[in-house]
């Protein structure tokens, strides 16, 4: 993205979704638990009663896990990847204007085209447009905080928004969430389903966040922190952050142990 | 090789995404054996999980223009979810096995760091006895946590217990 990023961001809204192979793919790579948070992470108190005590049942993935929903452009509105405009009533929302962009890849480094990426976030003051959020920062009448897009043939995605603010929450007496954007990604199979959060380079709240610190591996944490990407920013307009997403790998053929071959 | 991105919780505010229409997989006019899947989600203390996101996927019947195969439903103030869909048929398993009809289920919520995955089978289905996954679970009480029971003409119920004596069997995929 070395052209004016804002242009690239605008152009992609009208592109057709890439063709996607229908359904079938091979078995999923073994999940690397050392870079994933455990279910039970007492520093994040809500996990204590919401984590299973029994071991997960291991299953060689089958059709239900190796296939997944396919989303088309008819489900994506023209402003769905523009959180600056998709809820605007009387003007633009308050806040630092940013572009978030990156690629969705799998563990083999292959692009994942046609992946639905959904995102939601607090406004620039750290307040969600949600009835359960009672933080004293005000609602922004021009900011909804939610959108979606599909990755292109090269796995790339981009959306425009304002940088969310940090906010306090009830874990320890004085716990604050670092600025973050929630992301939900559907790959080609239900077994690749990923929900994560993206943080921002340089935020001092990251290292003391109980939710971030459920991840047992510092490199894995660092990969959730999007660096500033000045080359993708739009001069005099919008800064950019880059966030690449890696879904689980999947072998290329279904049921490779099938006797008659593929 | 790249390393998979770490998961994080869906949090309490995911409803910004929520579209209640997604809980009805027949909304585009799909025809077939229409069923309801209902259930209640509880935590380790038996408390209702009222901020959960339940997702459903089924490869059978095959997704097409009128049947998305995918659904999403928020748990309500009573911890309940409700999907309307088409009853799935059997699907091939590994080797030459046949899997009993089932729905694939994701459970996401505040406090759940990596999505929990399970399945809903159907009580009384003859193929259950030979299902490769159900056959892995020796304890009948544990196996029963994956089997929806009929509670009406076309309504099936499978409650989800995140933790505790009747904890649902969750599956590693």
XYZ file of N, CA, C and O in Angstrom, chain B residues 2-155:
616
model
N 4.084 -19.226 9.339
C 3.696 -18.130 10.218
C 3.078 -18.732 11.474
O 2.699 -19.901 11.484
N 2.979 -17.937 12.497
C 2.407 -18.410 13.760
C 1.011 -17.811 13.901
O 0.800 -16.617 13.675
N 0.058 -18.657 14.291
C -1.324 -18.204 14.377
C -1.467 -17.060 15.374
O -0.833 -17.039 16.429
N -2.300 -16.110 15.024
C -2.600 -14.969 15.889
C -3.276 -15.453 17.170
O -4.145 -16.330 17.123
N -2.892 -14.867 18.301
C -3.504 -15.241 19.578
C -4.960 -14.780 19.629
O -5.295 -13.708 19.135
N -5.792 -15.605 20.227
C -7.195 -15.238 20.420
C -7.327 -14.321 21.630
O -6.479 -14.309 22.527
N -8.381 -13.539 21.637
C -8.755 -12.742 22.807
C -10.276 -12.828 22.953
O -10.982 -13.183 22.010
N -10.761 -12.482 24.133
C -12.198 -12.605 24.385
C -13.022 -11.701 23.464
O -12.559 -10.638 23.054
N -14.245 -12.132 23.191
C -15.166 -11.313 22.401
C -15.680 -10.132 23.233
O -16.137 -9.136 22.677
N -15.571 -10.240 24.563
C -15.907 -9.126 25.452
C -17.400 -8.900 25.616
O -18.228 -9.611 25.026
N -17.764 -7.910 26.432
C -19.178 -7.667 26.741
C -19.920 -6.820 25.706
O -21.134 -6.668 25.802
N -19.202 -6.267 24.744
C -19.839 -5.279 23.846
C -19.947 -5.759 22.410
O -20.130 -4.968 21.485
N -19.832 -7.079 22.206
C -19.849 -7.618 20.845
C -21.202 -7.406 20.172
O -21.307 -7.524 18.949
N -22.228 -7.067 20.987
C -23.571 -6.895 20.402
C -23.617 -5.791 19.365
O -24.580 -5.718 18.605
N -22.594 -4.938 19.320
C -22.550 -3.953 18.228
C -22.613 -4.662 16.880
O -23.063 -4.094 15.893
N -22.152 -5.911 16.831
C -22.209 -6.714 15.603
C -23.546 -7.403 15.407
O -23.830 -7.904 14.328
N -24.298 -7.519 16.477
C -25.400 -8.477 16.493
C -26.499 -8.103 15.508
O -26.939 -6.955 15.451
N -26.925 -9.086 14.744
C -28.078 -8.953 13.866
C -28.996 -10.131 14.193
O -28.709 -11.262 13.812
N -30.085 -9.868 14.925
C -30.938 -10.983 15.367
C -31.448 -11.847 14.221
O -31.759 -13.028 14.423
N -31.507 -11.285 13.004
C -31.985 -12.074 11.860
C -31.108 -13.297 11.614
O -31.571 -14.311 11.076
N -29.836 -13.213 12.012
C -28.907 -14.316 11.728
C -29.252 -15.596 12.480
O -28.710 -16.660 12.187
N -30.122 -15.500 13.483
C -30.495 -16.706 14.236
C -31.487 -17.569 13.475
O -31.752 -18.704 13.867
N -32.059 -17.027 12.401
C -33.025 -17.781 11.600
C -32.403 -18.129 10.245
O -32.349 -17.298 9.338
N -31.947 -19.344 10.121
C -31.269 -19.769 8.881
C -32.257 -20.036 7.756
O -31.845 -20.305 6.626
N -33.554 -19.960 8.069
C -34.566 -20.177 7.023
C -35.116 -18.844 6.505
O -36.087 -18.829 5.756
N -34.492 -17.732 6.896
C -35.058 -16.412 6.589
C -35.096 -16.096 5.093
O -35.834 -15.220 4.670
N -34.296 -16.806 4.312
C -34.315 -16.564 2.858
C -35.246 -17.530 2.126
O -35.225 -17.603 0.906
N -36.009 -18.300 2.893
C -37.006 -19.165 2.275
C -36.574 -20.599 2.052
O -37.192 -21.313 1.252
N -35.539 -21.033 2.731
C -35.099 -22.424 2.568
C -36.212 -23.382 2.966
O -36.946 -23.138 3.925
N -36.329 -24.441 2.217
C -37.352 -25.435 2.537
C -36.683 -26.737 2.959
O -35.588 -27.067 2.519
N -37.378 -27.466 3.807
C -36.833 -28.710 4.343
C -37.473 -28.942 5.698
O -38.488 -28.323 6.026
N -36.861 -29.796 6.499
C -37.418 -30.068 7.827
C -36.974 -28.962 8.787
O -35.852 -28.941 9.266
N -37.898 -28.040 9.043
C -37.575 -26.865 9.851
C -37.560 -27.246 11.331
O -38.491 -27.871 11.824
N -36.477 -26.886 12.016
C -36.395 -27.176 13.451
C -35.939 -25.934 14.205
O -35.381 -24.999 13.626
N -36.202 -25.958 15.513
C -35.684 -24.952 16.428
C -34.639 -25.619 17.311
O -34.866 -26.746 17.779
N -33.533 -24.946 17.553
C -32.575 -25.407 18.566
C -32.533 -24.342 19.651
O -32.230 -23.174 19.371
N -32.882 -24.733 20.876
C -32.883 -23.789 21.980
C -31.980 -24.314 23.086
O -31.684 -25.511 23.147
N -31.560 -23.422 23.969
C -30.751 -23.854 25.099
C -30.444 -22.687 26.007
O -30.678 -21.526 25.662
N -29.935 -23.023 27.180
C -29.548 -22.025 28.176
C -28.077 -22.233 28.492
O -27.616 -23.369 28.586
N -27.352 -21.137 28.632
C -25.924 -21.214 28.930
C -25.699 -20.793 30.382
O -26.193 -19.735 30.811
N -24.981 -21.624 31.123
C -24.674 -21.324 32.529
C -23.182 -21.465 32.796
O -22.492 -22.224 32.110
N -22.710 -20.751 33.831
C -21.290 -20.799 34.181
C -21.045 -21.814 35.304
O -21.936 -22.596 35.656
N -19.844 -21.802 35.869
C -19.463 -22.778 36.886
C -20.246 -22.677 38.172
O -20.310 -23.642 38.948
N -20.853 -21.540 38.454
C -21.712 -21.382 39.627
C -23.174 -21.635 39.284
O -24.040 -21.441 40.137
N -23.459 -22.002 38.057
C -24.850 -22.181 37.641
C -25.524 -20.869 37.280
O -26.725 -20.844 37.013
N -24.759 -19.782 37.267
C -25.347 -18.485 36.909
C -25.559 -18.415 35.393
O -24.765 -18.960 34.613
N -26.596 -17.698 34.999
C -26.896 -17.545 33.578
C -25.820 -16.712 32.889
O -25.340 -15.725 33.453
N -25.464 -17.112 31.708
C -24.553 -16.311 30.876
C -25.432 -15.499 29.927
O -26.022 -16.038 28.991
N -25.546 -14.211 30.223
C -26.510 -13.369 29.497
C -25.854 -12.494 28.432
O -26.531 -11.700 27.788
N -24.539 -12.639 28.273
C -23.855 -11.805 27.273
C -23.116 -12.667 26.257
O -22.149 -12.227 25.652
N -23.575 -13.900 26.075
C -22.882 -14.829 25.199
C -23.243 -14.652 23.730
O -24.281 -14.090 23.374
N -22.363 -15.134 22.888
C -22.577 -15.173 21.432
C -22.468 -16.634 21.022
O -21.421 -17.256 21.198
N -23.558 -17.174 20.510
C -23.558 -18.572 20.078
C -23.584 -18.578 18.552
O -24.392 -17.871 17.940
N -22.695 -19.356 17.951
C -22.661 -19.466 16.491
C -22.917 -20.912 16.086
O -22.492 -21.842 16.785
N -23.578 -21.057 14.972
C -23.948 -22.380 14.479
C -23.483 -22.520 13.036
O -23.619 -21.584 12.242
N -22.935 -23.677 12.722
C -22.568 -23.979 11.335
C -22.953 -25.417 11.033
O -22.816 -26.292 11.896
N -23.471 -25.669 9.849
C -23.818 -27.031 9.456
C -23.501 -27.227 7.979
O -23.943 -26.448 7.144
N -22.721 -28.270 7.661
C -22.448 -28.542 6.246
C -23.615 -29.247 5.565
O -23.610 -29.408 4.345
N -24.605 -29.662 6.332
C -25.766 -30.348 5.775
C -27.033 -29.756 6.375
O -27.085 -29.573 7.588
N -28.079 -29.475 5.541
C -28.012 -29.501 4.081
C -27.021 -28.453 3.566
O -26.751 -27.477 4.244
N -26.500 -28.693 2.368
C -25.451 -27.822 1.838
C -25.927 -26.371 1.741
O -27.077 -26.110 1.362
N -25.044 -25.457 2.091
C -25.379 -24.039 1.982
C -25.601 -23.667 0.523
O -24.924 -24.183 -0.374
N -26.559 -22.791 0.285
C -26.784 -22.270 -1.073
C -27.391 -20.868 -0.950
O -27.338 -20.266 0.118
N -27.966 -20.371 -2.023
C -28.458 -18.987 -2.016
C -29.544 -18.743 -0.970
O -29.696 -17.628 -0.481
N -30.310 -19.776 -0.652
C -31.389 -19.560 0.315
C -31.101 -20.178 1.681
O -31.851 -19.965 2.626
N -30.023 -20.910 1.786
C -29.687 -21.512 3.087
C -28.230 -21.228 3.431
O -27.316 -21.844 2.874
N -27.979 -20.266 4.349
C -26.598 -19.857 4.617
C -25.778 -20.891 5.387
O -24.552 -20.838 5.369
N -26.430 -21.789 6.090
C -25.697 -22.793 6.866
C -25.070 -22.250 8.134
O -24.565 -23.008 8.952
N -25.076 -20.935 8.267
C -24.440 -20.278 9.419
C -25.458 -19.426 10.161
O -26.270 -18.733 9.539
N -25.405 -19.473 11.478
C -26.269 -18.626 12.287
C -25.520 -18.070 13.483
O -24.480 -18.592 13.881
N -26.050 -16.973 14.008
C -25.458 -16.362 15.205
C -26.594 -15.871 16.078
O -27.572 -15.324 15.574
N -26.463 -16.064 17.390
C -27.533 -15.675 18.303
C -26.935 -15.205 19.620
O -26.061 -15.860 20.180
N -27.419 -14.076 20.118
C -27.033 -13.593 21.443
C -27.838 -14.345 22.498
O -29.016 -14.637 22.287
N -27.213 -14.673 23.632
C -28.012 -15.186 24.743
C -28.754 -14.006 25.366
O -28.231 -12.893 25.448
N -30.002 -14.280 25.801
C -30.841 -13.179 26.312
C -30.694 -13.050 27.837
O -29.794 -13.651 28.439
N -31.574 -12.268 28.445
C -31.501 -12.009 29.892
C -31.690 -13.290 30.705
O -31.369 -13.326 31.897
N -32.216 -14.331 30.074
C -32.378 -15.625 30.750
C -31.317 -16.632 30.316
O -31.467 -17.833 30.557
N -30.267 -16.133 29.658
C -29.182 -17.012 29.227
C -29.553 -17.915 28.067
O -28.847 -18.870 27.760
N -30.670 -17.606 27.399
C -31.179 -18.512 26.371
C -30.787 -18.081 24.962
O -30.696 -16.901 24.662
N -30.576 -19.069 24.109
C -30.403 -18.831 22.685
C -31.466 -19.619 21.936
O -32.038 -20.590 22.459
N -31.736 -19.216 20.718
C -32.750 -19.904 19.907
C -32.414 -19.731 18.434
O -32.327 -18.608 17.945
N -32.201 -20.855 17.768
C -31.967 -20.850 16.319
C -33.138 -21.510 15.615
O -33.744 -22.446 16.146
N -33.427 -21.050 14.427
C -34.338 -21.763 13.537
C -33.503 -22.198 12.337
O -32.797 -21.385 11.724
N -33.557 -23.489 12.028
C -32.730 -23.981 10.927
C -33.387 -25.195 10.298
O -34.544 -25.506 10.583
N -32.656 -25.864 9.417
C -33.133 -27.110 8.822
C -32.403 -28.271 9.479
O -31.199 -28.181 9.748
N -33.121 -29.345 9.716
C -32.496 -30.514 10.340
C -31.410 -31.036 9.406
O -31.632 -31.253 8.212
N -30.205 -31.209 9.957
C -29.113 -31.718 9.108
C -29.254 -33.216 8.860
O -29.880 -33.928 9.639
N -28.654 -33.660 7.789
C -28.551 -35.090 7.531
C -27.191 -35.594 7.966
O -26.355 -34.825 8.447
N -26.942 -36.891 7.789
C -25.614 -37.421 8.111
C -24.569 -36.850 7.162
O -24.896 -36.460 6.039
N -23.332 -36.742 7.627
C -22.246 -36.270 6.765
C -21.080 -37.242 6.869
O -20.894 -37.895 7.896
N -20.282 -37.343 5.805
C -19.152 -38.283 5.833
C -18.153 -37.914 6.910
O -17.906 -36.733 7.182
N -17.568 -38.923 7.524
C -16.478 -38.720 8.471
C -15.182 -39.178 7.839
O -15.097 -39.366 6.615
N -14.179 -39.354 8.656
C -12.874 -39.797 8.144
C -12.945 -41.253 7.717
O -13.713 -42.022 8.285
N -12.116 -41.603 6.760
C -12.153 -42.968 6.255
C -13.501 -43.224 5.620
O -14.015 -42.402 4.874
N -14.104 -44.331 5.958
C -15.411 -44.624 5.385
C -16.523 -44.490 6.414
O -17.562 -45.118 6.295
N -16.301 -43.676 7.434
C -17.314 -43.551 8.483
C -18.382 -42.557 8.062
O -18.208 -41.738 7.150
N -19.514 -42.640 8.777
C -20.609 -41.706 8.561
C -20.885 -41.046 9.908
O -21.009 -41.719 10.925
N -20.943 -39.719 9.921
C -21.244 -39.017 11.162
C -22.750 -38.809 11.283
O -23.427 -38.497 10.313
N -23.226 -38.982 12.509
C -24.645 -38.747 12.760
C -24.961 -37.268 12.522
O -24.082 -36.409 12.644
N -26.213 -36.954 12.191
C -26.583 -35.546 11.997
C -26.231 -34.708 13.224
O -26.484 -35.119 14.353
N -25.649 -33.566 12.988
C -25.272 -32.695 14.107
C -25.082 -31.274 13.606
O -24.970 -31.020 12.404
N -25.070 -30.360 14.562
C -24.783 -28.949 14.302
C -23.473 -28.605 15.002
O -23.230 -29.067 16.117
N -22.625 -27.830 14.363
C -21.382 -27.366 14.981
C -21.679 -26.047 15.706
O -22.346 -25.174 15.157
N -21.180 -25.919 16.937
C -21.554 -24.786 17.795
C -20.301 -24.114 18.357
O -19.452 -24.790 18.942
N -20.199 -22.814 18.200
C -19.177 -22.013 18.881
C -19.819 -21.263 20.035
O -20.918 -20.722 19.883
N -19.108 -21.199 21.165
C -19.580 -20.392 22.292
C -18.524 -19.330 22.565
O -17.365 -19.637 22.849
N -18.945 -18.075 22.472
C -18.061 -16.933 22.692
C -18.710 -16.045 23.742
O -19.924 -15.872 23.741
N -17.915 -15.501 24.650
C -18.463 -14.597 25.665
C -17.322 -13.904 26.383
O -16.168 -14.341 26.311
N -17.667 -12.839 27.076
C -16.758 -12.238 28.051
C -16.239 -13.365 28.953
O -17.010 -14.238 29.382
N -14.966 -13.392 29.252
C -14.412 -14.434 30.115
C -13.968 -15.679 29.362
O -13.278 -16.522 29.921
N -14.382 -15.821 28.108
C -13.935 -16.944 27.282
C -12.857 -16.413 26.340
O -13.130 -15.582 25.477
N -11.623 -16.888 26.551
C -10.491 -16.292 25.845
C -10.324 -16.849 24.446
O -10.018 -16.125 23.511
N -10.491 -18.167 24.308
C -10.493 -18.793 22.989
C -11.845 -19.448 22.821
O -12.294 -20.162 23.722
N -12.491 -19.245 21.701
C -13.844 -19.746 21.529
C -13.951 -21.234 21.890
O -13.069 -22.015 21.606
N -15.039 -21.564 22.543
C -15.296 -22.957 22.872
C -16.114 -23.561 21.742
O -17.001 -22.918 21.186
N -15.808 -24.818 21.429
C -16.455 -25.473 20.301
C -17.104 -26.772 20.771
O -16.506 -27.527 21.536
N -18.325 -26.996 20.343
C -18.982 -28.254 20.653
C -19.930 -28.618 19.515
O -19.915 -27.974 18.463
N -20.722 -29.671 19.719
C -21.677 -30.086 18.696
C -23.012 -30.385 19.349
O -23.058 -30.778 20.515
N -24.065 -30.243 18.586
C -25.396 -30.660 19.028
C -25.862 -31.811 18.144
O -26.046 -31.635 16.935
N -25.996 -32.991 18.749
C -26.583 -34.151 18.064
C -28.070 -34.222 18.425
O -28.567 -33.391 19.198
N -28.765 -35.215 17.903
C -30.213 -35.307 18.098
C -30.578 -36.628 18.757
O -30.227 -37.708 18.239
N -31.279 -36.535 19.885
C -31.684 -37.744 20.613
C -32.545 -38.637 19.721
O -33.389 -38.147 18.967
N -32.333 -39.938 19.843
C -33.157 -40.886 19.109
C -32.673 -41.167 17.696
O -33.254 -41.993 16.983
N -31.616 -40.508 17.302
C -31.081 -40.702 15.951
C -30.292 -42.018 15.907
O -29.302 -42.172 16.628
N -30.706 -42.981 15.089
C -30.019 -44.292 15.076
C -28.519 -44.189 14.805
O -27.740 -44.960 15.365
N -28.109 -43.232 13.981
C -26.685 -43.132 13.648
C -25.813 -42.682 14.818
O -24.587 -42.788 14.768
N -26.446 -42.161 15.891
C -25.648 -41.731 17.044
C -24.772 -42.864 17.580
O -23.645 -42.643 18.027
N -25.298 -44.081 17.543
C -24.588 -45.224 18.126
C -23.253 -45.474 17.431
O -22.319 -45.996 18.042
N -23.163 -45.117 16.165
C -21.930 -45.384 15.414
C -21.147 -44.112 15.114
O -20.171 -44.143 14.365
N -21.555 -43.001 15.706
C -20.877 -41.732 15.393
C -19.449 -41.732 15.942
O -19.235 -42.032 17.116
N -18.461 -41.379 15.114
C -17.067 -41.437 15.557
C -16.762 -40.538 16.761
O -15.974 -40.915 17.629
N -17.394 -39.377 16.831
C -17.095 -38.481 17.958
C -17.797 -38.964 19.226
O -17.179 -39.082 20.290
N -19.083 -39.268 19.130
C -19.798 -39.727 20.324
C -19.151 -40.993 20.875
O -19.110 -41.208 22.096
N -18.592 -41.814 19.968
C -17.947 -43.046 20.398
C -16.683 -42.826 21.209
O -16.202 -43.730 21.899
N -16.132 -41.628 21.147
C -14.922 -41.314 21.919
C -15.235 -41.020 23.383
O -14.337 -40.968 24.215
N -16.514 -40.766 23.686
C -16.877 -40.339 25.052
C -17.454 -41.541 25.793
O -18.553 -41.993 25.499
N -16.703 -42.058 26.768
C -17.128 -43.280 27.450
C -18.261 -43.040 28.432
O -19.177 -43.849 28.548
N -18.213 -41.944 29.168
C -19.201 -41.674 30.214
C -20.525 -41.236 29.569
O -20.579 -40.207 28.902
N -21.602 -42.032 29.774
C -22.879 -41.689 29.140
C -23.393 -40.303 29.544
O -24.026 -39.617 28.731
N -23.099 -39.893 30.787
C -23.569 -38.574 31.231
C -22.845 -37.465 30.477
O -23.440 -36.451 30.102
N -21.572 -37.662 30.219
C -20.812 -36.682 29.440
C -21.299 -36.669 27.996
O -21.478 -35.613 27.398
N -21.512 -37.867 27.453
C -21.993 -37.955 26.069
C -23.324 -37.215 25.915
O -23.567 -36.541 24.916
N -24.158 -37.344 26.945
C -25.499 -36.738 26.877
C -25.446 -35.219 26.767
O -26.409 -34.589 26.306
N -24.321 -34.610 27.170
C -24.252 -33.138 27.082
C -24.231 -32.650 25.636
O -24.428 -31.463 25.383
N -23.966 -33.563 24.694
C -23.909 -33.175 23.281
C -25.179 -33.538 22.518
O -25.229 -33.375 21.302
N -26.177 -34.059 23.231
C -27.353 -34.575 22.536
C -28.587 -33.742 22.877
O -29.044 -33.722 24.030
N -29.079 -33.037 21.876
C -30.289 -32.235 22.066
C -31.488 -33.175 22.212
O -31.567 -34.208 21.544
N -32.412 -32.798 23.109
C -33.600 -33.640 23.286
C -34.823 -32.888 22.778
O -34.873 -31.650 22.848
N -35.812 -33.642 22.290
C -36.999 -32.968 21.754
C -37.841 -32.398 22.887
O -38.081 -33.074 23.883
N -38.248 -31.148 22.749
C -39.107 -30.522 23.761
C -40.367 -29.961 23.109
O -41.099 -29.187 23.714
N -40.631 -30.349 21.901
C -41.820 -29.887 21.186
C -41.829 -30.601 19.855
O -40.944 -31.417 19.581
N -42.793 -30.273 19.033
C -42.926 -30.978 17.756
C -41.647 -30.891 16.928
O -41.194 -31.873 16.368
N -41.070 -29.704 16.847
C -39.860 -29.531 16.038
C -38.826 -28.718 16.800
O -37.996 -28.046 16.216
N -38.888 -28.767 18.120
C -37.967 -27.991 18.953
C -37.054 -28.939 19.716
O -37.508 -29.912 20.316
